[in-house]
Amino acid sequence: MHLNLKPRSRLHAKTRSNRPGAMLVCLFFLVCLPILSVIGVEFLERGSLQDTLHWSLSYKPLFILNVGLSFCLLVFIYAIVGSPAIAGAISTLVLGVMALISYLKVKMIGEPFFPWDILLNKESMDIASLVTGKAALVRIGSIAAAVILVLMLRWVMPRMKMPVVWRAVMGLCALYALYAFGVKTPLAGKILDRAGVSEIVWNQQENYTNNGIALAFTLNVKNSIVQKPATYSNESIAAVAADIKEEGLKQAKGSDPLNGKKPNVIFIMSEAFWDPTLLPNVSFSEDPLPTVHRLQKESTSGYLLSPQFGGGTSNVEFEVLTGNSMSFLPGGSIPYQQYVSKPVPSLASYFADLGYKSMGIHSYEGWFWDRDNVYKQLGFESFKSSENFENPEVKGFFISDAEVSKDIIREVDNTANPMFIYTVTMQNHGPYDTPRYGQNSIQVQGNLTPEAKSMLETYTQGARDADQSLQMLIDHYEKSDEPTMIVFYGDHLPILGLDYQVYAESGFVHTGKANEWTLEEVKKMHSIPLVMWSNFDMPKQQIPLLSDSFLGAHVLDMLHLEKPANFALNAKLASEVPGLLNNLVVDSDQGLHAEAPDSVKALIEDYRNVQYDLLFGKQYMASHLDHDYLTKTAQTGYNAEFGAQVGARSAMESGSTPDAKPASAH
């Protein structure tokens, strides 16, 4: 026993004698790893070592800030786990995954990784579908190798046990530093100003490129909370309300063609619907959109300016249903998951007040973008998601658009009251890199790579099916004695390859780098076809361009309905600024501007104040106008019909018999 103890005593003495050296090695590791991590994650996201080194050397203060934040993350994790190598491996993994997600998001939709993306659940699988690409796999392999290499240092570095109190102090200091930069405390603000940090919230891709991933991500934490506009007050809202009253903006325009009879109003937001024939230097074996092209000649039609590209469908819903604008919210934010946690006035609650049954229909699962809960807050009576479709036809990967049209007809036919329906389809959701329909009926010719050609043909097949599903509805309601209006449009342009491959190869845009597009190209990449049809007389209108947030006000005017306060303001603004995005403003003459002209800034500020009042403020507007509409609560018994059906179906599938018959759908 004595012989066995001697080596341990010597080892213990050696460890004690080398304690200062072990501490120096540990500190060297804690300092060097963040430097290497920042270079590594920037290389992963930028894809060019030359660009990474140029940024590191040319923007040294910004580089140092990124290193500092990475150091704080490493120290915080070390304070928890107590091992420098394990802490280093975890921080390397966290930063690497963040860089990988940011890289994939930029490639897909031109937006980096935001703090609020952490809230995404299964929605993140849209990005996960791209991890099979070569570039993504190389990055995943690099991250895994780096994590393993850092972890192996555990067997090389001298062991040092730091007192728990010291670790706790270090961890709290590191956590406070991260917090300070996240909320931008006065001291952190001074440091950022001296370092020359310029936060470009309206162009987040440029924000991340200039400031670095770690810094830009941290600075965006405070943007999770929308700041109160400097001009927001009861007095400013009262002035807007007075203008609405004085100018008669709420009043319906023209005479009512239906003499008070209430038509069904059916909005169809077709997933990724766009007109592929707009691509130059590309031809199709037949017209993929005969219905839409006919309606563009015969009926009210035009283009909507979408705040999204390639994804973020719920943000388009948010704009159309509420009349609010994504332009006043942090870039990349998702109102359905971040801000709609209480009743918000919308078209659904407006039509419900008129005696309509307001229903949402979506041919995908109800949890997506939290629609199950959000539709309740928006004033819908019911929400029919894919779980409530009975034996639906599936085409490609999802429920077919034709099945959705059949379901709309079924719901309207079985409902005594007029209906307001907001429909979101799913069939033509990406990706399109693998043929999903077998043999496509429409062939594409043009100067495209085989990969781009295949992708475009798959997308075009889905667009053709969407067009046919619209014709199905028209055929039905042409024979119906129920007055019905259909508003058909897409949510955003489709993702047709990384770096906007199809758009760049066809010449639709001059480059696959979104930050180099002209204003005209930005406009084209956000412009979605809009067509309307009704089985009653309605004057034909041509709409050159209209933001999604102004569509509701326009439809109410077409139906000769009095507009509530917020939609009345929308109509006034749309007459002067029909297009409004973060980085693009379109004036009434279709002139394009990177920022709002001085002549309309005050009106836009009124719009911002009213939106803040409704979503986050004290609801001053409700004390001046439309109190009942602006303060309406969720409908009692929201979605009771489908909740009962789901419960009965679950009971039947489990082999038990429900105690009572399920409630009728209507």
XYZ file of C-alpha atoms in Angstrom:
666
model
C 0.000 0.000 0.000
C 2.884 2.343 0.872
C 4.537 1.751 -2.513
C 1.296 2.544 -4.312
C 0.868 5.840 -2.477
C 4.292 7.266 -3.291
C 3.677 7.949 -6.982
C 0.342 9.598 -6.161
C 2.055 11.857 -3.626
C 4.718 12.802 -6.178
C 2.017 13.394 -8.813
C 0.071 15.549 -6.371
C 3.158 17.552 -5.530
C 3.984 17.957 -9.217
C 0.447 19.200 -9.925
C 0.695 21.682 -7.084
C 4.111 22.933 -8.224
C 2.824 23.404 -11.775
C -0.386 25.150 -10.722
C 0.738 28.604 -12.023
C 1.785 26.995 -15.291
C -1.500 25.151 -15.596
C -3.356 28.392 -15.005
C -1.367 30.140 -17.714
C -2.097 27.321 -20.162
C -5.803 27.540 -19.278
C -5.858 31.319 -19.774
C -3.973 30.967 -23.069
C -6.604 28.474 -24.205
C -9.500 30.708 -23.110
C -8.032 33.615 -25.074
C -6.872 31.814 -28.212
C -9.947 29.645 -28.820
C -12.348 32.618 -29.229
C -9.971 34.162 -31.806
C -9.891 30.930 -33.809
C -13.644 30.466 -33.325
C -14.480 33.877 -34.770
C -12.255 33.280 -37.789
C -13.798 29.839 -38.212
C -17.459 30.871 -37.998
C -16.933 33.851 -40.294
C -15.241 31.557 -42.806
C -18.148 29.099 -42.557
C -20.706 31.831 -43.160
C -18.785 33.852 -45.791
C -17.357 30.867 -47.659
C -14.092 32.661 -48.457
C -10.945 32.693 -46.330
C -9.754 35.786 -48.188
C -12.961 37.680 -47.351
C -12.743 36.509 -43.742
C -9.150 37.675 -43.295
C -9.895 40.949 -45.075
C -12.773 41.623 -42.676
C -10.694 40.616 -39.640
C -7.818 42.935 -40.552
C -9.810 45.830 -41.988
C -12.373 45.987 -39.171
C -10.190 45.209 -36.163
C -12.472 46.809 -33.519
C -15.416 44.761 -34.797
C -13.275 41.627 -34.912
C -12.165 42.230 -31.310
C -15.774 42.695 -30.183
C -16.736 39.374 -31.790
C -13.781 37.719 -30.048
C -14.863 39.299 -26.775
C -18.404 37.961 -27.072
C -17.107 34.497 -27.978
C -14.775 34.687 -24.970
C -17.720 35.536 -22.694
C -19.692 32.587 -24.055
C -16.731 30.269 -23.466
C -16.141 31.551 -19.913
C -19.825 31.243 -19.044
C -19.905 27.623 -20.208
C -16.607 26.926 -18.407
C -18.102 28.280 -15.185
C -20.856 25.679 -15.499
C -18.925 22.576 -16.609
C -15.568 23.249 -14.932
C -13.442 21.854 -17.768
C -11.809 24.235 -20.303
C -11.745 21.594 -23.056
C -15.381 20.541 -22.598
C -16.439 24.193 -22.423
C -14.418 24.889 -25.556
C -16.038 21.998 -27.406
C -19.544 23.181 -26.445
C -18.885 26.811 -27.412
C -17.317 25.688 -30.697
C -20.396 23.589 -31.424
C -22.785 26.444 -30.558
C -20.966 28.998 -32.708
C -20.471 26.514 -35.535
C -24.147 25.545 -35.680
C -25.098 29.214 -35.585
C -22.792 29.923 -38.549
C -24.145 26.897 -40.443
C -27.776 27.940 -39.965
C -26.941 31.501 -40.968
C -25.168 30.269 -44.107
C -28.147 28.095 -45.114
C -30.698 30.829 -44.421
C -28.773 33.366 -46.495
C -28.504 30.884 -49.345
C -32.215 30.122 -49.177
C -33.941 33.413 -48.455
C -31.240 36.052 -48.080
C -31.629 36.369 -44.298
C -29.135 35.336 -41.569
C -29.794 33.581 -38.260
C -31.725 35.702 -35.753
C -32.209 35.238 -31.988
C -35.951 34.692 -32.496
C -35.244 31.807 -34.880
C -34.591 29.794 -31.730
C -38.365 29.867 -31.206
C -38.862 27.805 -34.346
C -39.761 24.175 -33.799
C -40.538 21.923 -36.733
C -40.515 24.977 -39.024
C -36.724 24.709 -38.984
C -36.988 21.554 -41.086
C -37.301 23.835 -44.117
C -33.613 24.608 -43.619
C -32.713 21.085 -42.543
C -33.729 19.841 -45.988
C -30.642 21.533 -47.417
C -28.005 19.896 -45.210
C -27.479 17.170 -47.802
C -25.766 19.582 -50.190
C -22.001 19.316 -50.647
C -21.216 22.758 -49.226
C -23.377 22.081 -46.170
C -21.873 18.647 -45.574
C -18.344 20.088 -45.772
C -19.291 22.671 -43.158
C -20.903 20.055 -40.915
C -17.768 17.929 -41.183
C -15.576 20.923 -40.351
C -17.651 21.754 -37.275
C -17.563 18.141 -36.086
C -13.794 17.949 -36.600
C -13.230 21.192 -34.705
C -15.400 20.051 -31.789
C -13.577 16.698 -31.557
C -10.163 18.379 -31.779
C -10.975 20.808 -28.970
C -12.432 18.011 -26.864
C -9.229 15.952 -27.285
C -7.275 18.768 -25.645
C -8.772 17.532 -22.401
C -6.165 14.773 -22.372
C -3.321 17.120 -23.270
C -3.899 20.194 -21.143
C -2.769 20.121 -17.507
C -5.618 19.578 -15.096
C -6.537 22.510 -12.937
C -9.410 22.694 -10.512
C -10.573 26.264 -10.039
C -12.528 27.033 -6.864
C -16.283 27.084 -7.394
C -16.529 30.649 -6.092
C -14.045 31.925 -8.694
C -15.903 30.090 -11.453
C -19.205 31.532 -10.271
C -17.815 35.066 -10.321
C -16.323 34.559 -13.790
C -19.574 33.078 -15.093
C -21.718 35.903 -13.729
C -19.380 38.538 -15.162
C -19.426 36.821 -18.568
C -23.213 36.499 -18.480
C -23.617 40.167 -17.596
C -21.336 41.188 -20.457
C -23.449 39.181 -22.912
C -26.586 40.721 -21.412
C -25.151 44.244 -21.618
C -24.442 43.967 -25.331
C -27.730 42.165 -25.941
C -29.839 44.983 -24.453
C -27.252 47.688 -25.239
C -26.724 49.198 -21.811
C -25.210 52.728 -21.697
C -21.684 51.368 -21.140
C -22.049 48.799 -23.913
C -23.446 51.548 -26.151
C -20.333 53.672 -25.570
C -18.083 50.722 -26.399
C -20.033 50.017 -29.581
C -19.901 53.674 -30.620
C -16.152 53.891 -30.068
C -15.673 50.701 -32.063
C -17.609 52.236 -34.948
C -20.441 49.724 -34.887
C -23.233 50.581 -37.320
C -26.350 48.485 -36.734
C -28.167 48.089 -40.065
C -31.498 46.700 -38.902
C -33.219 47.305 -42.247
C -30.669 45.132 -44.089
C -29.720 42.268 -41.813
C -27.543 40.483 -44.355
C -25.351 43.563 -44.573
C -25.560 43.938 -40.801
C -24.064 40.462 -40.284
C -21.493 40.925 -43.044
C -20.206 44.205 -41.605
C -20.386 43.473 -37.882
C -19.739 39.728 -37.781
C -22.081 36.928 -36.768
C -21.558 36.941 -33.003
C -21.913 40.715 -32.649
C -24.836 41.116 -35.053
C -26.689 38.191 -33.450
C -26.164 39.632 -29.957
C -27.240 43.137 -30.989
C -30.445 41.690 -32.431
C -31.506 40.358 -29.022
C -32.921 43.758 -28.076
C -34.900 43.814 -31.321
C -37.029 40.976 -29.998
C -38.865 43.780 -28.189
C -40.247 46.455 -30.491
C -39.249 49.890 -29.263
C -41.913 52.555 -28.803
C -41.804 55.159 -31.610
C -40.556 58.536 -30.411
C -43.755 60.233 -31.633
C -46.210 57.742 -30.137
C -48.678 59.291 -27.690
C -52.385 59.669 -27.080
C -52.198 63.071 -28.743
C -50.598 61.703 -31.931
C -53.173 58.904 -32.186
C -56.016 61.361 -31.507
C -54.752 63.509 -34.390
C -54.803 60.502 -36.730
C -58.348 59.627 -35.609
C -59.478 63.217 -36.210
C -58.027 63.129 -39.734
C -59.832 59.863 -40.475
C -63.139 61.383 -39.346
C -62.615 64.693 -41.117
C -61.593 63.149 -44.432
C -64.313 60.510 -44.344
C -61.768 57.753 -44.968
C -63.927 55.117 -43.300
C -66.865 55.574 -45.629
C -67.587 53.059 -48.376
C -66.879 54.292 -51.884
C -69.519 54.076 -54.600
C -72.830 52.244 -54.640
C -73.326 48.697 -53.412
C -73.880 46.370 -56.406
C -75.451 43.718 -54.162
C -77.910 46.050 -52.395
C -76.852 44.923 -48.943
C -76.604 41.216 -49.667
C -73.461 39.744 -48.162
C -71.181 37.844 -50.549
C -68.831 35.055 -49.549
C -65.301 36.487 -49.443
C -62.627 33.874 -50.114
C -58.938 34.739 -49.858
C -56.612 32.100 -51.299
C -52.938 32.541 -50.522
C -51.343 29.924 -52.742
C -48.039 28.603 -51.426
C -45.083 30.092 -53.347
C -47.377 30.995 -56.242
C -45.676 33.093 -58.899
C -45.673 33.372 -62.686
C -42.650 31.460 -64.053
C -43.341 32.794 -67.566
C -41.927 36.119 -66.342
C -38.452 34.581 -66.511
C -36.610 35.924 -69.571
C -34.780 33.592 -71.949
C -37.000 30.689 -70.891
C -39.895 29.097 -72.810
C -42.572 26.588 -71.812
C -44.169 23.824 -73.855
C -47.593 25.234 -72.908
C -49.031 28.048 -70.818
C -48.814 26.848 -67.196
C -51.232 29.513 -65.900
C -54.129 29.863 -68.367
C -56.664 30.843 -65.680
C -54.511 33.534 -64.104
C -53.469 34.939 -67.471
C -57.117 35.096 -68.586
C -58.175 36.852 -65.381
C -55.339 39.351 -65.820
C -57.081 40.427 -69.038
C -60.699 40.167 -67.951
C -60.857 40.953 -64.219
C -59.259 42.982 -61.450
C -55.600 42.043 -61.249
C -52.128 43.318 -60.551
C -49.194 42.634 -58.258
C -48.713 42.498 -54.515
C -45.460 43.536 -52.876
C -44.555 40.765 -50.449
C -42.315 41.367 -47.416
C -40.907 37.846 -47.865
C -38.862 35.800 -50.276
C -38.871 32.014 -50.250
C -40.359 31.586 -46.773
C -42.078 33.282 -43.849
C -45.593 32.644 -45.136
C -47.164 33.680 -41.836
C -45.716 37.187 -42.180
C -47.717 37.683 -45.368
C -50.848 36.429 -43.585
C -50.097 38.878 -40.787
C -49.925 41.805 -43.206
C -53.053 40.895 -45.182
C -55.251 39.955 -42.213
C -54.284 42.779 -39.837
C -53.290 45.550 -42.243
C -50.062 45.933 -40.269
C -46.652 46.129 -41.921
C -43.507 44.080 -41.391
C -41.592 47.266 -42.246
C -42.004 48.469 -38.653
C -40.813 45.222 -37.066
C -37.266 43.867 -36.691
C -35.920 42.253 -39.841
C -36.560 38.516 -39.817
C -39.103 38.650 -37.003
C -42.186 36.427 -36.949
C -45.216 38.224 -35.450
C -47.244 35.022 -35.163
C -44.671 33.616 -32.755
C -43.422 36.801 -31.132
C -46.131 39.430 -30.930
C -49.641 37.993 -31.416
C -50.337 36.793 -27.887
C -53.520 38.795 -27.295
C -56.531 39.664 -29.496
C -55.526 41.676 -32.565
C -58.154 43.266 -34.842
C -58.188 41.705 -38.295
C -60.317 41.024 -41.357
C -61.534 37.868 -39.610
C -62.940 39.772 -36.632
C -64.259 42.524 -38.927
C -66.294 40.122 -41.054
C -67.446 38.268 -37.935
C -68.972 41.556 -36.733
C -70.932 41.695 -39.998
C -72.516 38.293 -39.331
C -70.047 36.211 -41.328
C -68.544 32.933 -40.295
C -64.781 33.572 -40.324
C -62.778 30.440 -41.051
C -59.122 29.754 -41.666
C -58.193 26.783 -43.869
C -54.654 25.452 -44.211
C -53.703 22.135 -45.775
C -50.860 21.564 -43.311
C -50.635 20.920 -39.584
C -52.134 23.494 -37.242
C -49.028 23.968 -35.090
C -47.094 25.447 -38.024
C -46.305 29.115 -37.232
C -48.534 28.633 -34.166
C -51.674 29.175 -36.285
C -53.782 27.106 -33.855
C -53.392 29.847 -31.247
C -52.908 32.897 -33.461
C -56.119 32.416 -35.452
C -58.028 32.540 -32.189
C -56.431 35.893 -31.344
C -57.231 37.222 -34.827
C -60.943 36.607 -34.321
C -61.577 33.516 -36.434
C -64.491 31.317 -35.440
C -62.730 28.178 -36.610
C -59.525 26.910 -38.150
C -59.430 23.828 -40.340
C -55.920 22.407 -40.657
C -54.727 19.211 -42.330
C -55.711 17.156 -39.270
C -59.354 17.923 -40.114
C -59.222 16.943 -43.793
C -60.826 13.524 -44.313
C -58.914 11.181 -46.634
C -57.456 14.045 -48.673
C -55.681 13.614 -51.995
C -51.923 14.051 -51.606
C -49.939 15.279 -54.565
C -46.174 15.352 -54.320
C -45.437 15.736 -50.632
C -48.540 17.577 -49.430
C -52.342 17.785 -49.653
C -53.221 18.825 -53.188
C -54.491 22.274 -54.114
C -57.485 20.614 -55.797
C -58.415 19.047 -52.450
C -58.311 22.495 -50.843
C -60.672 23.901 -53.490
C -63.081 21.030 -52.875
C -62.918 21.748 -49.157
C -63.693 25.438 -49.646
C -66.753 24.512 -51.698
C -67.842 21.972 -49.072
C -67.532 24.455 -46.205
C -69.413 27.219 -48.013
C -72.180 24.886 -49.177
C -72.708 23.541 -45.654
C -72.798 26.936 -43.934
C -75.955 29.022 -43.736
C -74.211 32.339 -43.050
C -71.994 34.076 -45.589
C -68.349 33.116 -45.107
C -65.039 34.898 -44.879
C -62.378 32.278 -45.581
C -58.647 32.791 -45.441
C -57.020 29.850 -47.211
C -53.353 28.867 -47.231
C -52.339 26.031 -49.560
C -49.326 23.765 -49.234
C -48.911 21.595 -52.353
C -46.264 23.714 -54.072
C -44.090 24.210 -51.003
C -40.378 23.710 -51.718
C -37.855 22.290 -52.113
C -38.112 21.559 -55.829
C -34.730 19.904 -56.389
C -36.217 16.423 -56.786
C -39.083 15.661 -59.201
C -42.092 14.980 -56.998
C -44.805 14.442 -59.600
C -43.228 11.775 -61.769
C -43.452 12.990 -65.362
C -44.070 16.746 -65.507
C -46.617 17.775 -68.136
C -44.824 21.035 -69.013
C -41.269 21.111 -70.338
C -38.925 24.079 -70.059
C -36.413 25.262 -72.640
C -33.735 27.863 -72.091
C -30.166 28.568 -71.174
C -30.376 26.718 -67.864
C -28.230 24.038 -66.285
C -29.909 20.595 -66.069
C -30.311 21.095 -62.319
C -32.035 24.471 -62.764
C -34.225 23.140 -65.584
C -35.436 20.204 -63.483
C -36.120 22.466 -60.530
C -38.108 24.923 -62.618
C -40.181 22.181 -64.250
C -41.108 20.716 -60.859
C -42.114 24.130 -59.561
C -44.064 24.943 -62.739
C -46.052 21.708 -62.438
C -47.186 22.768 -58.974
C -48.037 26.283 -60.185
C -50.111 24.744 -62.987
C -52.059 22.675 -60.428
C -52.684 25.823 -58.366
C -54.036 27.550 -61.467
C -56.345 24.602 -62.165
C -57.613 24.598 -58.580
C -58.569 28.256 -58.988
C -60.476 27.370 -62.171
C -62.296 24.653 -60.234
C -63.635 27.262 -57.823
C -64.634 29.595 -60.644
C -66.485 26.793 -62.435
C -68.427 26.015 -59.271
C -69.379 29.567 -58.293
C -70.312 30.571 -61.833
C -73.259 28.215 -61.350
C -73.962 29.225 -57.760
C -76.647 31.699 -56.707
C -74.536 32.704 -53.691
C -72.630 35.918 -54.475
C -68.969 35.066 -54.048
C -65.693 36.941 -54.400
C -62.329 35.184 -54.771
C -59.009 36.912 -54.075
C -56.099 34.772 -55.301
C -52.380 35.473 -54.849
C -49.121 33.964 -53.629
C -47.173 34.581 -50.447
C -43.693 34.938 -51.941
C -41.485 33.905 -54.841
C -40.202 30.312 -54.635
C -36.663 29.303 -53.723
C -35.333 27.995 -57.019
C -31.842 26.911 -56.014
C -29.205 28.325 -53.709
C -27.971 31.810 -54.541
C -31.182 32.412 -56.531
C -29.913 29.989 -59.155
C -32.807 29.924 -61.635
C -33.404 33.668 -61.386
C -29.736 34.428 -62.027
C -29.262 31.847 -64.812
C -32.337 33.089 -66.685
C -31.345 36.743 -66.346
C -34.312 37.724 -64.162
C -31.714 39.279 -61.827
C -28.175 40.141 -62.847
C -26.538 38.353 -59.915
C -27.252 35.743 -57.279
C -26.086 38.143 -54.550
C -29.158 39.862 -53.133
C -27.190 42.726 -51.596
C -26.097 43.761 -55.118
C -29.575 43.947 -56.644
C -30.947 47.184 -58.031
C -34.184 48.586 -56.600
C -35.985 47.337 -59.710
C -34.658 43.832 -59.049
C -35.680 44.002 -55.387
C -39.158 44.960 -56.572
C -39.304 42.072 -59.054
C -38.151 39.541 -56.464
C -40.985 40.580 -54.135
C -43.823 41.088 -56.653
C -46.563 38.428 -56.640
C -49.443 38.089 -59.143
C -52.862 39.021 -57.772
C -56.160 38.174 -59.482
C -59.738 38.625 -58.313
C -62.976 37.089 -59.565
C -66.609 37.389 -58.568
C -69.898 36.017 -59.833
C -71.469 39.458 -59.524
C -70.714 42.666 -61.405
C -67.577 44.381 -60.215
C -65.626 47.063 -62.106
C -62.324 45.852 -63.491
C -59.299 47.474 -61.854
C -55.621 47.345 -62.719
C -53.358 47.370 -59.664
C -49.744 48.121 -60.687
C -48.386 47.311 -57.226
C -49.818 47.123 -53.721
C -48.241 46.044 -50.444
C -49.832 43.004 -48.830
C -50.754 45.139 -45.824
C -52.954 47.361 -48.019
C -54.853 44.533 -49.728
C -57.557 44.284 -47.061
C -58.472 47.967 -47.339
C -58.628 47.653 -51.126
C -60.972 44.657 -50.964
C -63.276 46.433 -48.494
C -63.472 49.360 -50.897
C -64.299 47.011 -53.786
C -67.103 45.524 -51.673
C -68.307 49.049 -50.746
C -67.907 48.329 -47.042
C -67.076 50.899 -44.395
C -63.483 50.483 -43.298
C -62.443 50.348 -39.631
C -59.930 52.966 -38.478
C -56.682 51.138 -39.194
C -57.775 49.963 -42.635
C -58.998 53.490 -43.426
C -55.513 54.805 -42.704
C -54.082 52.026 -44.885
C -56.217 53.157 -47.819
C -54.998 56.745 -47.446
C -51.357 55.683 -47.287
C -51.746 53.271 -50.212
C -52.881 56.146 -52.421
C -49.523 57.843 -51.854
C -47.184 54.950 -51.060
C -48.653 51.764 -52.564
C -45.460 49.775 -51.893
C -43.671 49.659 -48.553
C -40.794 47.366 -47.577
C -37.831 47.843 -45.267
C -35.511 48.577 -48.172
C -37.936 49.682 -50.882
C -40.609 52.356 -51.068
C -42.806 52.660 -54.169
C -44.608 55.976 -54.669
C -47.903 56.644 -56.444
C -46.087 57.178 -59.758
C -44.356 53.793 -59.347
C -41.083 55.534 -58.566
C -38.662 53.434 -56.518
C -36.864 54.716 -53.427
C -34.466 53.121 -50.955
C -36.148 55.105 -48.180
C -39.366 57.069 -47.855
C -39.493 60.469 -49.580
C -39.851 63.438 -47.220
C -43.343 64.150 -48.552
C -44.779 60.931 -47.078
C -42.650 60.437 -43.956
C -45.264 61.992 -41.658
C -48.024 59.731 -43.008
C -45.812 56.663 -42.645
C -45.049 57.720 -39.078
C -48.808 57.859 -38.397
C -49.060 54.308 -39.755
C -46.204 53.173 -37.488
C -47.812 54.788 -34.433
C -51.216 53.199 -35.062
C -49.613 49.780 -35.573
C -47.643 50.140 -32.335
C -50.824 51.248 -30.553
C -52.735 48.152 -31.686
C -49.974 45.580 -31.099
C -47.957 46.873 -28.143
C -49.339 50.200 -26.945
C -52.196 51.407 -24.792
C -54.878 51.177 -27.507
C -55.480 54.909 -27.574
C -57.184 54.606 -30.979
C -60.014 52.599 -29.425
C -60.950 55.582 -27.266
C -61.383 57.722 -30.382
C -62.723 55.363 -33.072
C -64.170 51.862 -33.522
C -63.904 50.856 -29.880
C -65.811 47.584 -30.213
C -63.832 46.404 -33.246
C -60.429 47.444 -31.896
C -60.990 45.857 -28.479
C -62.895 42.749 -29.532
C -61.905 39.567 -27.720
C -61.534 36.085 -29.211
C -64.751 34.337 -30.257
C -66.325 32.148 -27.593
C -65.941 28.482 -28.399
C -63.189 29.085 -30.941
C -62.725 26.017 -33.155
C -65.186 23.939 -31.153
C -66.408 22.163 -34.291
C -63.018 20.817 -35.315
C -61.869 20.211 -31.765
C -64.820 17.854 -31.332
C -64.046 16.130 -34.610
C -60.408 15.601 -33.694
C -61.407 14.185 -30.314
C -63.883 11.773 -31.876
C -61.403 10.680 -34.531
C -58.696 10.067 -31.921
C -61.119 8.006 -29.857
C -62.085 5.901 -32.865
C -58.449 5.348 -33.811
C -57.691 4.205 -30.267
C -60.567 1.707 -30.433
C -62.774 3.431 -27.863
C -66.191 4.979 -28.350
C -66.701 8.639 -27.490
C -69.348 9.370 -24.878
C -71.294 11.605 -27.214
C -71.633 12.171 -30.904
C -69.173 14.685 -32.334
C -70.622 18.090 -33.007
C -71.726 18.834 -36.523
C -69.267 20.788 -38.605
C -71.765 23.598 -38.987
